[in-house]
XYZ file of N, CA and C in Angstrom:
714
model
N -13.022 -11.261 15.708
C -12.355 -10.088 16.261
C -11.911 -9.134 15.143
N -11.376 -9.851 14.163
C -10.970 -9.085 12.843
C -12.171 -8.277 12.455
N -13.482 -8.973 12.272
C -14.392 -8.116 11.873
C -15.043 -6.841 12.312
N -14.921 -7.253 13.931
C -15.520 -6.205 14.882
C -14.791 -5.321 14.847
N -13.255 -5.558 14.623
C -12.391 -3.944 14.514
C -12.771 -3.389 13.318
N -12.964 -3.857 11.841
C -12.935 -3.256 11.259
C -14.727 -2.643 11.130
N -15.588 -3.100 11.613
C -16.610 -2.646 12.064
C -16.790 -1.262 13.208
N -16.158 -0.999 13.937
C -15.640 -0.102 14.810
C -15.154 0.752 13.969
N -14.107 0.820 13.340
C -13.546 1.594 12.285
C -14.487 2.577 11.044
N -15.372 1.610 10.886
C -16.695 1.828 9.534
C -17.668 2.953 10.389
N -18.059 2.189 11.446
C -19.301 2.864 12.419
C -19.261 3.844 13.030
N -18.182 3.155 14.565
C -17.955 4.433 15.193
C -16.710 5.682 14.977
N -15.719 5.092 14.013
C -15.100 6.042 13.365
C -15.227 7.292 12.406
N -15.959 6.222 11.553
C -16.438 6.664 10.430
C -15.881 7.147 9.339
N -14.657 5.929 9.128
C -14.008 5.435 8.437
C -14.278 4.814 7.268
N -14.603 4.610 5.752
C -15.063 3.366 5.046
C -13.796 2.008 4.608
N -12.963 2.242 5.780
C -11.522 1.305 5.638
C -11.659 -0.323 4.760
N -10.911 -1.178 4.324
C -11.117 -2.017 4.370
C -10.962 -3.182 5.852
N -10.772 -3.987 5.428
C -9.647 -4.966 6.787
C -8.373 -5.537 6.387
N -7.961 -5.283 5.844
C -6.163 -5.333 5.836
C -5.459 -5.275 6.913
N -5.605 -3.927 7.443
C -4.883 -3.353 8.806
C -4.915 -4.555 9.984
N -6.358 -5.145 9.930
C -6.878 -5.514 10.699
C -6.559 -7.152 10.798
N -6.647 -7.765 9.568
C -6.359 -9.160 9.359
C -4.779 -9.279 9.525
N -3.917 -8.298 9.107
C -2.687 -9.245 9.246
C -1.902 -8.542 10.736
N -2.676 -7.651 11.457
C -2.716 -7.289 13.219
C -3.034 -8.696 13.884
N -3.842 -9.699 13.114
C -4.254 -10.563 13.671
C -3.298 -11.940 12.973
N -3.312 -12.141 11.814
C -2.948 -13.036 11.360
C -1.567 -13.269 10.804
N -0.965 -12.068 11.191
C 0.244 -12.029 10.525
C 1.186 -12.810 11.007
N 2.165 -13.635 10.458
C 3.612 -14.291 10.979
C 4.616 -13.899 10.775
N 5.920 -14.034 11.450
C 7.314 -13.554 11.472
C 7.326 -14.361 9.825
N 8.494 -13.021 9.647
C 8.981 -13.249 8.214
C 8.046 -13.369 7.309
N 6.686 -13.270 6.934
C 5.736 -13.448 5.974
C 5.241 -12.496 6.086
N 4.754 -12.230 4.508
C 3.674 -11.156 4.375
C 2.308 -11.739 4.043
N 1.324 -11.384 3.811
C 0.004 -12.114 4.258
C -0.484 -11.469 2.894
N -1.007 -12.738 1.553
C -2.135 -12.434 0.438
C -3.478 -12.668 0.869
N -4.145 -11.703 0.941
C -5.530 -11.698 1.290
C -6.445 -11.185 -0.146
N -7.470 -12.090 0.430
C -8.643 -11.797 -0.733
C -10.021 -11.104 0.117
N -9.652 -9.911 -0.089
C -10.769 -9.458 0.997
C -12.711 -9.698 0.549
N -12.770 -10.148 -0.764
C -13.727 -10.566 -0.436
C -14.557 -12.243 0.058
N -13.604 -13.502 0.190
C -13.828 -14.491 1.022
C -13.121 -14.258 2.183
N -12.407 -13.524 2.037
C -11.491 -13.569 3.774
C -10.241 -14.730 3.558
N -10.254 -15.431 2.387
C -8.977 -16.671 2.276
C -8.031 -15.701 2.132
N -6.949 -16.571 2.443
C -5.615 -16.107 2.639
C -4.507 -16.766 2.760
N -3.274 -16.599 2.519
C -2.257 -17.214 2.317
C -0.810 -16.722 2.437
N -0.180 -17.272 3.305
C 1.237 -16.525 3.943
C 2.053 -16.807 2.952
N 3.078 -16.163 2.877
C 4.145 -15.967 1.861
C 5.196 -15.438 2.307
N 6.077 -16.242 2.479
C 7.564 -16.012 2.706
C 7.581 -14.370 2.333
N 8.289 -13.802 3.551
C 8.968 -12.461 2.754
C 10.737 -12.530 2.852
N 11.250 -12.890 2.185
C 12.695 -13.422 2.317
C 13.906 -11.981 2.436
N 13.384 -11.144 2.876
C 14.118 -9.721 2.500
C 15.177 -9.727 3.588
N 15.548 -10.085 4.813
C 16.814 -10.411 5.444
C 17.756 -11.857 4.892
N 17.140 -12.712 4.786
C 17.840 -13.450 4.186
C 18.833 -13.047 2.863
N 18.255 -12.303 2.093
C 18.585 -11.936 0.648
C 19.228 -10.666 0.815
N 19.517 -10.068 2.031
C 20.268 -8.920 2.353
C 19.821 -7.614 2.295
N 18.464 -7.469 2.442
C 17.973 -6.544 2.613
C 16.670 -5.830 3.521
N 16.541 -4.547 3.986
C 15.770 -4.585 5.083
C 14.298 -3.903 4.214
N 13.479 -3.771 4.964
C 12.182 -2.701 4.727
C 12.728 -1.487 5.873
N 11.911 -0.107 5.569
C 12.600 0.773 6.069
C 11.113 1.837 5.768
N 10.814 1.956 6.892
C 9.306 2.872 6.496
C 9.632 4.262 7.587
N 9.321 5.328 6.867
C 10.045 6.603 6.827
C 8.790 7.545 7.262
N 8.467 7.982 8.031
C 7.119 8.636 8.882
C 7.531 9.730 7.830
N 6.864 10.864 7.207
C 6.747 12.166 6.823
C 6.327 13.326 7.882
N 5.345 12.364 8.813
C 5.028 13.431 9.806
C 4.488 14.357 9.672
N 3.296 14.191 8.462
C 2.436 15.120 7.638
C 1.296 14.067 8.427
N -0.040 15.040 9.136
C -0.764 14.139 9.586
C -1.921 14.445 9.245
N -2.768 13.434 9.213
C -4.210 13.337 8.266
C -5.036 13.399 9.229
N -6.041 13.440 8.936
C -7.498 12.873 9.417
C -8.290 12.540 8.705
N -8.405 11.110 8.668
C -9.185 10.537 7.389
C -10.388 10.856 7.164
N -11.399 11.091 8.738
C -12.903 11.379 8.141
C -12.925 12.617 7.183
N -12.180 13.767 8.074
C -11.967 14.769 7.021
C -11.562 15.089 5.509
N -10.530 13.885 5.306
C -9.821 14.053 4.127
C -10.523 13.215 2.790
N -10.163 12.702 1.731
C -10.423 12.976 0.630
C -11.219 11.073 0.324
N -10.626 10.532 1.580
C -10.604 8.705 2.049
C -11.650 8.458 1.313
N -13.410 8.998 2.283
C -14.476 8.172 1.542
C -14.609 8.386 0.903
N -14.349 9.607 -0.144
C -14.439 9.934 -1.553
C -13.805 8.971 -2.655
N -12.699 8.776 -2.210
C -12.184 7.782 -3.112
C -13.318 6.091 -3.212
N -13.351 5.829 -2.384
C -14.523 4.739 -2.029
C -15.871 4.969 -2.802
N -16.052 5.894 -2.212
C -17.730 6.569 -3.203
C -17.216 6.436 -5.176
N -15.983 6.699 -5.219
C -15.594 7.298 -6.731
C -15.242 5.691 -7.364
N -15.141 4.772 -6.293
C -14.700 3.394 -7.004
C -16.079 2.497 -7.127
N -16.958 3.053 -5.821
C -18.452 2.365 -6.503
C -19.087 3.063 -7.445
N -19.382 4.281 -7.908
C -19.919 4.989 -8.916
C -19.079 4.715 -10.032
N -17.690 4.068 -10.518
C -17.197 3.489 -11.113
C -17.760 2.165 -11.597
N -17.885 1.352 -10.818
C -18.813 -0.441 -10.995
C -20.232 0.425 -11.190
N -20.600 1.107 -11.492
C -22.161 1.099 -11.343
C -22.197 1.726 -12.751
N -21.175 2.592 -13.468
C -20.886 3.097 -14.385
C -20.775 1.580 -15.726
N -19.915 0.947 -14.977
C -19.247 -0.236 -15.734
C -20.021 -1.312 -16.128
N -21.127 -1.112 -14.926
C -22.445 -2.628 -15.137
C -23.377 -2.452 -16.262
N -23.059 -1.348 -16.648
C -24.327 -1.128 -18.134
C -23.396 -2.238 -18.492
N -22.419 -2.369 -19.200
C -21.400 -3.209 -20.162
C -21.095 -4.586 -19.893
N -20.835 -4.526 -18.180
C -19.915 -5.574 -17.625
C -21.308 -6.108 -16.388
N -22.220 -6.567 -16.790
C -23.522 -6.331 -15.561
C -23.568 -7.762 -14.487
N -22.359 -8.355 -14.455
C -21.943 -9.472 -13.867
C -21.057 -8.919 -12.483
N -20.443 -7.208 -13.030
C -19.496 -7.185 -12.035
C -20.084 -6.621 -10.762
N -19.314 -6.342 -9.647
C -20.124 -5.767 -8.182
C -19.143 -4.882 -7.452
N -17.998 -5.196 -8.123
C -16.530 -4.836 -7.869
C -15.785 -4.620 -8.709
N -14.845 -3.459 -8.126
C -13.892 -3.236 -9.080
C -12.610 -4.484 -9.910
N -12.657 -5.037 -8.584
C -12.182 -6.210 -8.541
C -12.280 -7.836 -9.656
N -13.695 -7.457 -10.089
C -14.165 -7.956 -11.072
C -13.900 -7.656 -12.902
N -13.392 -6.429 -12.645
C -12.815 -5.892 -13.841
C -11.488 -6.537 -14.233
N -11.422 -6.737 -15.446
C -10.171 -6.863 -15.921
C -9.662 -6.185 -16.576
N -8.204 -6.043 -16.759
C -7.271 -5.314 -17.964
C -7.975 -5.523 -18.969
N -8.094 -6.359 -19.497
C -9.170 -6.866 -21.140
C -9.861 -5.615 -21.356
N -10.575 -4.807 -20.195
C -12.036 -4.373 -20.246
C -11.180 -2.649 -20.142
N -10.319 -2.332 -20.533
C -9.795 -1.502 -20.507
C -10.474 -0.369 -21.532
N -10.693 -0.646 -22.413
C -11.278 0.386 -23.095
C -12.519 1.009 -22.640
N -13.464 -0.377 -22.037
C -14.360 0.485 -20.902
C -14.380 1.350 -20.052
N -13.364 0.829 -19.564
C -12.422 1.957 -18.241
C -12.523 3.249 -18.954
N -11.362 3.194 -20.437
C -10.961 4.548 -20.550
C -12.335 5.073 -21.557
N -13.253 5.023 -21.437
C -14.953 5.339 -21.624
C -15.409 6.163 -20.314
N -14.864 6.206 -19.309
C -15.331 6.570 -17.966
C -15.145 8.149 -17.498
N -15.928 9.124 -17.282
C -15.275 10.119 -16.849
C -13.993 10.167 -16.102
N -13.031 11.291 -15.999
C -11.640 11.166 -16.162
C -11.252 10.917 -14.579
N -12.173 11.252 -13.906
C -12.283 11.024 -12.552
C -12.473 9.456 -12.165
N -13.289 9.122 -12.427
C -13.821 7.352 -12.370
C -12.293 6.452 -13.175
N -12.635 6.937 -14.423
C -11.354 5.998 -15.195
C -9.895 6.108 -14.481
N -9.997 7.078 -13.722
C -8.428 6.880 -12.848
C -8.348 6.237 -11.837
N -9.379 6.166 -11.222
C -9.972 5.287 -9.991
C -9.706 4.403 -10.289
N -10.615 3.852 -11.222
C -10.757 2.247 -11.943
C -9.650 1.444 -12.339
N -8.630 2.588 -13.085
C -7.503 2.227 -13.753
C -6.343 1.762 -12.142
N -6.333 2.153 -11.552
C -5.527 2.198 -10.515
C -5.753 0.615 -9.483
N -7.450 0.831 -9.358
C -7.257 -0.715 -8.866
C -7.473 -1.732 -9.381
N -7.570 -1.706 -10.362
C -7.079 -2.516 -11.746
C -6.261 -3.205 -11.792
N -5.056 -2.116 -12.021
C -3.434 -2.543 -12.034
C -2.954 -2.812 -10.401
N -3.397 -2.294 -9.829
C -2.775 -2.691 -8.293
C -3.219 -4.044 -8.084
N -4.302 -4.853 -8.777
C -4.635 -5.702 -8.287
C -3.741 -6.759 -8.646
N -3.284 -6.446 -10.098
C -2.492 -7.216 -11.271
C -0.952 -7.104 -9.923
N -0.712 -5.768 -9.578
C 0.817 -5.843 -9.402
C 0.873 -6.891 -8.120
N -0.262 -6.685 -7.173
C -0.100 -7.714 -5.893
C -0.095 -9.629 -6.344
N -0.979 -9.392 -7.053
C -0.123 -11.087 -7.885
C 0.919 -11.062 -8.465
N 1.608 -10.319 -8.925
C 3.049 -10.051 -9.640
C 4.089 -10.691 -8.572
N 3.377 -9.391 -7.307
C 4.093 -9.213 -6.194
C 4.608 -10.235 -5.559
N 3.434 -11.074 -5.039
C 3.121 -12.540 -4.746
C 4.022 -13.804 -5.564
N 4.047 -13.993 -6.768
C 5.351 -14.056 -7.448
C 6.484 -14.385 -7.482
N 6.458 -12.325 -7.255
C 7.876 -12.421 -7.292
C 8.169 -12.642 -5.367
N 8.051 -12.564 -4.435
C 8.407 -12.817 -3.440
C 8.680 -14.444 -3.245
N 7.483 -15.096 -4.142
C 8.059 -17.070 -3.799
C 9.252 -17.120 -4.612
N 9.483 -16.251 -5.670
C 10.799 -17.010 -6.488
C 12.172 -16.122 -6.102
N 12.045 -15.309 -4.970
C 12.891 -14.141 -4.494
C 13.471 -13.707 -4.853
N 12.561 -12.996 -6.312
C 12.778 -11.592 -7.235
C 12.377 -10.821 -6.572
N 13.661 -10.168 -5.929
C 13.297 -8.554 -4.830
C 13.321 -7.598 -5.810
N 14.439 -8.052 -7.058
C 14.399 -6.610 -7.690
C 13.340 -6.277 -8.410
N 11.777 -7.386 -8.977
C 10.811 -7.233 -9.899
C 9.715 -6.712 -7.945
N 10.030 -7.397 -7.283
C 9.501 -7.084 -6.290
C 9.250 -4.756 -5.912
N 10.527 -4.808 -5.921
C 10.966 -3.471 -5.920
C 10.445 -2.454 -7.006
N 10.503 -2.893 -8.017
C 9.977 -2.599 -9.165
C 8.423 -2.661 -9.226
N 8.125 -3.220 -8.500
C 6.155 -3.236 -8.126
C 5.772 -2.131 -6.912
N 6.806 -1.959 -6.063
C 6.750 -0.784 -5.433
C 6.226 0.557 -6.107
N 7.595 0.875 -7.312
C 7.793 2.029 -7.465
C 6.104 2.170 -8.772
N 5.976 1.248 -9.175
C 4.584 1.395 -10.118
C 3.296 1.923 -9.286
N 3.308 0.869 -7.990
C 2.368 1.140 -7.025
C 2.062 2.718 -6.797
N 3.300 2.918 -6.433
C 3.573 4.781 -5.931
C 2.740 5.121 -6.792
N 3.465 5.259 -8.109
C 3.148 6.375 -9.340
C 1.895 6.043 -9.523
N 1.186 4.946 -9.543
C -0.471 4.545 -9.611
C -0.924 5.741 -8.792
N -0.946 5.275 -7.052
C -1.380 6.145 -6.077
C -1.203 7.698 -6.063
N -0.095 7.979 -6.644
C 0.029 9.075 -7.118
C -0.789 10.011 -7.839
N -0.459 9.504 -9.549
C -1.145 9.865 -10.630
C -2.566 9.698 -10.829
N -2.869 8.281 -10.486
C -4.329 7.936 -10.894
C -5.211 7.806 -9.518
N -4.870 7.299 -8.851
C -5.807 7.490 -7.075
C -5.876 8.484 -6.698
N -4.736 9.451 -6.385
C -4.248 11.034 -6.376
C -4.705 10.886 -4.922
N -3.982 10.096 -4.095
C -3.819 9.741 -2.268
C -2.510 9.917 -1.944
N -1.340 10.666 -2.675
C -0.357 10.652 -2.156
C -0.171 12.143 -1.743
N 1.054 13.250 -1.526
C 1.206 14.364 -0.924
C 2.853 14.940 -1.525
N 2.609 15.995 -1.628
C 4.528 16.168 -1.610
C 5.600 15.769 -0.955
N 5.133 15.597 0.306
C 6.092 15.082 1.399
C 6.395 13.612 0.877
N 5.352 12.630 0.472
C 5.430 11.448 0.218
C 6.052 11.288 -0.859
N 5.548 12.443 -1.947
C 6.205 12.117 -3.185
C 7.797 12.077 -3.071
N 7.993 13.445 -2.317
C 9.311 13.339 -1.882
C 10.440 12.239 -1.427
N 9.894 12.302 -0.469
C 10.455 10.877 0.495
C 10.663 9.440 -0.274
N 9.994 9.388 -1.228
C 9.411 7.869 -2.185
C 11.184 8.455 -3.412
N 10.788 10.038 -3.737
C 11.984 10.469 -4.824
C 13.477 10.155 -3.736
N 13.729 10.928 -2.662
C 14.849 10.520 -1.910
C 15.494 9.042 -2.068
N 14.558 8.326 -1.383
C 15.255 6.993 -1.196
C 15.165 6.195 -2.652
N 14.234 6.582 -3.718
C 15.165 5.845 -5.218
C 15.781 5.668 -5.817
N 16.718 7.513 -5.220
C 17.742 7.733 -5.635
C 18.799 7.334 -5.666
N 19.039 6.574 -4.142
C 20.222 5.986 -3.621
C 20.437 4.163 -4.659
N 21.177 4.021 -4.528
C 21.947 3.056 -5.696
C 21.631 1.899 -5.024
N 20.813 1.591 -3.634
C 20.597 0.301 -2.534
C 19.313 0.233 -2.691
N 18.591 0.824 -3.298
C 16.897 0.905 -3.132
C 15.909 0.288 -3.902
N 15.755 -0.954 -3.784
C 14.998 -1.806 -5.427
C 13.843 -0.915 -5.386
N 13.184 0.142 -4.614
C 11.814 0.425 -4.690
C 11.405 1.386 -3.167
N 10.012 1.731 -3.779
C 9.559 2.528 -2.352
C 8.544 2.856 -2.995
N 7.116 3.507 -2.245
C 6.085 3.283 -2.116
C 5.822 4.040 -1.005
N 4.256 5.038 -1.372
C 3.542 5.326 -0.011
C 2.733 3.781 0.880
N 2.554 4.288 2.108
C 1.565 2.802 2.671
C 0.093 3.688 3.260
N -0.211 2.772 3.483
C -1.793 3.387 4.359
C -2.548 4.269 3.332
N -3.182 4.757 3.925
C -4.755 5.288 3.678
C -4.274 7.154 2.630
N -3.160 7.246 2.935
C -2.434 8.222 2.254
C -2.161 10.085 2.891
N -2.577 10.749 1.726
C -2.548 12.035 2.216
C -1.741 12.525 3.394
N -0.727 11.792 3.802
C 0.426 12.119 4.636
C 0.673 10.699 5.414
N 1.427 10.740 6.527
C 1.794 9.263 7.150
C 3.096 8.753 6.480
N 3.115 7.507 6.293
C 4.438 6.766 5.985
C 4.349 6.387 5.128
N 6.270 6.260 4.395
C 6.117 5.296 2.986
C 7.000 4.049 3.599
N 7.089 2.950 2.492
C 8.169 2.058 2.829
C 9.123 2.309 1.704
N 10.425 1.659 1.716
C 11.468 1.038 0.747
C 12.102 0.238 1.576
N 12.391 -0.512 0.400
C 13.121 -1.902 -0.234
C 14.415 -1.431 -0.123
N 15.289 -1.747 1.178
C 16.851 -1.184 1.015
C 17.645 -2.029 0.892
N 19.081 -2.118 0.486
C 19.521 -2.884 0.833
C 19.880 -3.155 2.628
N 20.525 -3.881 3.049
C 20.977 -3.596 4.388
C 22.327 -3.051 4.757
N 22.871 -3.137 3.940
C 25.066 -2.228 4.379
C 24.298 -0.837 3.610
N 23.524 -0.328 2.985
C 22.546 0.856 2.608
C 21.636 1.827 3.666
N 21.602 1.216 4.324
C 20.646 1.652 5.209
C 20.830 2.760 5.934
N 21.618 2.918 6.500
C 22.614 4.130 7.205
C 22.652 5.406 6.365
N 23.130 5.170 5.226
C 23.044 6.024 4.130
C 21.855 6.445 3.864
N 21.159 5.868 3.571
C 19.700 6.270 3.345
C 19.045 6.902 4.021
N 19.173 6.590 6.116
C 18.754 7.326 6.995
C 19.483 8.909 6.805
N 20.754 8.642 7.106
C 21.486 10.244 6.670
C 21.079 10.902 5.511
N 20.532 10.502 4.099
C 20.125 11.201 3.052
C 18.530 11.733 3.089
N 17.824 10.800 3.765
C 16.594 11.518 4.242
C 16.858 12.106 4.952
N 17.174 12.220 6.522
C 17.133 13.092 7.304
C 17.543 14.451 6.624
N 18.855 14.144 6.034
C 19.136 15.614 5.669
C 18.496 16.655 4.749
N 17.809 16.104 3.406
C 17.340 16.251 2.591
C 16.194 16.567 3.032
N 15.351 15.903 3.136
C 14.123 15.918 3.506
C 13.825 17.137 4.692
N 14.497 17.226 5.894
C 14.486 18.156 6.828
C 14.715 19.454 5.828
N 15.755 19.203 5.122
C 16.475 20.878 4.262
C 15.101 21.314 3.345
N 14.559 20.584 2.774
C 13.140 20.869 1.492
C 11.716 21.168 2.325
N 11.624 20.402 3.814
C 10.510 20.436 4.044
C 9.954 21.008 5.110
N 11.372 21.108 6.292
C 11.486 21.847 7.667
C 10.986 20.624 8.577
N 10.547 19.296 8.023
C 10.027 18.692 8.912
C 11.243 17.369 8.950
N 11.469 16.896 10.406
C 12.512 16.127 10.385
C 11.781 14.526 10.671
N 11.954 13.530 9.498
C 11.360 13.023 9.518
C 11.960 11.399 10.559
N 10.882 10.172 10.966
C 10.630 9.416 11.907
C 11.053 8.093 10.590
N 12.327 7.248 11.520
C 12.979 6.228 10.598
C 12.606 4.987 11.005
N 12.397 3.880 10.747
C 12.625 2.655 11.446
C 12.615 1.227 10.759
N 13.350 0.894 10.708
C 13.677 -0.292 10.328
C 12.818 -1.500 11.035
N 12.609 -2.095 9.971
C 11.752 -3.226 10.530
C 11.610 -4.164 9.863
N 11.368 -5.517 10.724
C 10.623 -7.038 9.806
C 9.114 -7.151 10.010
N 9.019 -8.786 9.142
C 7.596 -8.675 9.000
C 7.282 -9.998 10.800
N 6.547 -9.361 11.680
C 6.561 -10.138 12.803
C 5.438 -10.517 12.974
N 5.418 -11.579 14.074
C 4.111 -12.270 14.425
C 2.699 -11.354 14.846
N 1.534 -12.021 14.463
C 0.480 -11.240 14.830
C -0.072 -11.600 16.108
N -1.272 -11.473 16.202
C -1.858 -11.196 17.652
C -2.320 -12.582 18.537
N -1.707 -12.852 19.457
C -1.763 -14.020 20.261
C -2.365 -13.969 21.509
N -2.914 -15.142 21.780
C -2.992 -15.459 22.968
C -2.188 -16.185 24.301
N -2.380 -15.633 25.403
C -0.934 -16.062 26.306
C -1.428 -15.743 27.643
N -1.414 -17.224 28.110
C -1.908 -17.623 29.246
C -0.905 -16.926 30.722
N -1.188 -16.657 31.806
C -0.633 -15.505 32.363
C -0.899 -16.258 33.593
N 0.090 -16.783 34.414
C -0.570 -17.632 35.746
C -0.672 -16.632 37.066
């Protein structure tokens, strides 16, 4: 089922998505966040301990809205395989970006400035989600938080999938003195970010976006607090 959605997505969308969205819609559990290796499909749940430890996730709509076929999506995709195809003169083992390592960095920065930012980005994102992974079993929220805000500035600077609104929204809530972190999510170019709040923070944070954010941007932005909950079940119905 996982596959066929994200097949639907590829085909009749015409989307080049991964399955992320799709695997932890399906596989996800209360309180865990889900490490996936999207190229065997293994995977492995991982405590997300962020109520316990006193703090919520808090993903903040911008309400800037995309359309991915239109927007900049498969380009980035096209710019990360013409990257590996760039890289296999050197590295002719790899097939994926994924296959690259930090080590091979000087290759990278060999790459037109376009490719080498690509490259460089899922590179390090790959490094920070094992960090991530980590730090969530030993419930370092604050190195956790701190992998957020790198993430951003990656997606930002070197992917270049984020937006003003996002940049914004990501600057708002770091500001506040409760916030280990924040981060755009999804596919980019508008939509939602998350942060890492505390929870007696939270309130505050809603009132400092709303206000802020409405005053800079005219757009009043969509709040909600949330955990990490069960995925998609079956349930017998007499």
């Amino acid at each position: 089922l996982v596959k066929l959605a994200q097949r639907a997505e590829n085909e009749f969308v015409g989307v080049k998505c991964g399955i992320m969205d799709q695997f932890i819609s399906m596989m996800g559990e209360k309180d865990h966040a889900l490490f996936l290796d999207c190229r065997s499909l293994e995977y492995q749940l991982v405590e997300a301990p962020f109520e316990k430890l006193g703090y919520a996730l808090v993903v903040i709509n911008s309400k800037v809205k995309r359309g991915l076929v239109d927007s900049e999506y498969n380009l980035r995709r096209a710019q990360c395989e013409e990257a590996v195809r760039a890289l296999q003169k050197d590295l002719p083992y790899i097939t994926a970006l994924r296959d690259v390592s930090i080590n091979d960095l000087e290759l990278i920065n060999n790459l037109p400035i376009k490719l080498r930012k690509r490259a460089l980005h899922v590179v390090t994102e790959n490094l920070r989600v094992l960090d991530g992974v980590k730090a969530l079993e030993e419930n370092d929220l604050e190195t956790f938080g701190g992998l957020l805000n790198e993430s951003h500035e990656s997606l930002r600077k070197d992917y270049e999938v984020s937006c003003f609104e996002l940049d914004l929204l990501v600057e708002i809530a770091t500001s506040l003195p409760g916030t280990l972190g924040a981060r755009m999510t999804g596919a980019g170019f508008g939509g939602s970010m998350i942060a890492l709040v505390a929870q007696d923070e939270v309130k505050d944070l809603q009132a400092k976006v709303t206000s802020e954010y409405t005053q800079r941007t005219g757009i009043s932005p969509e709040i909600f607090v949330f955990s990490a909950a069960q995925g998609g079940i079956t349930r017998k119905v007499d």
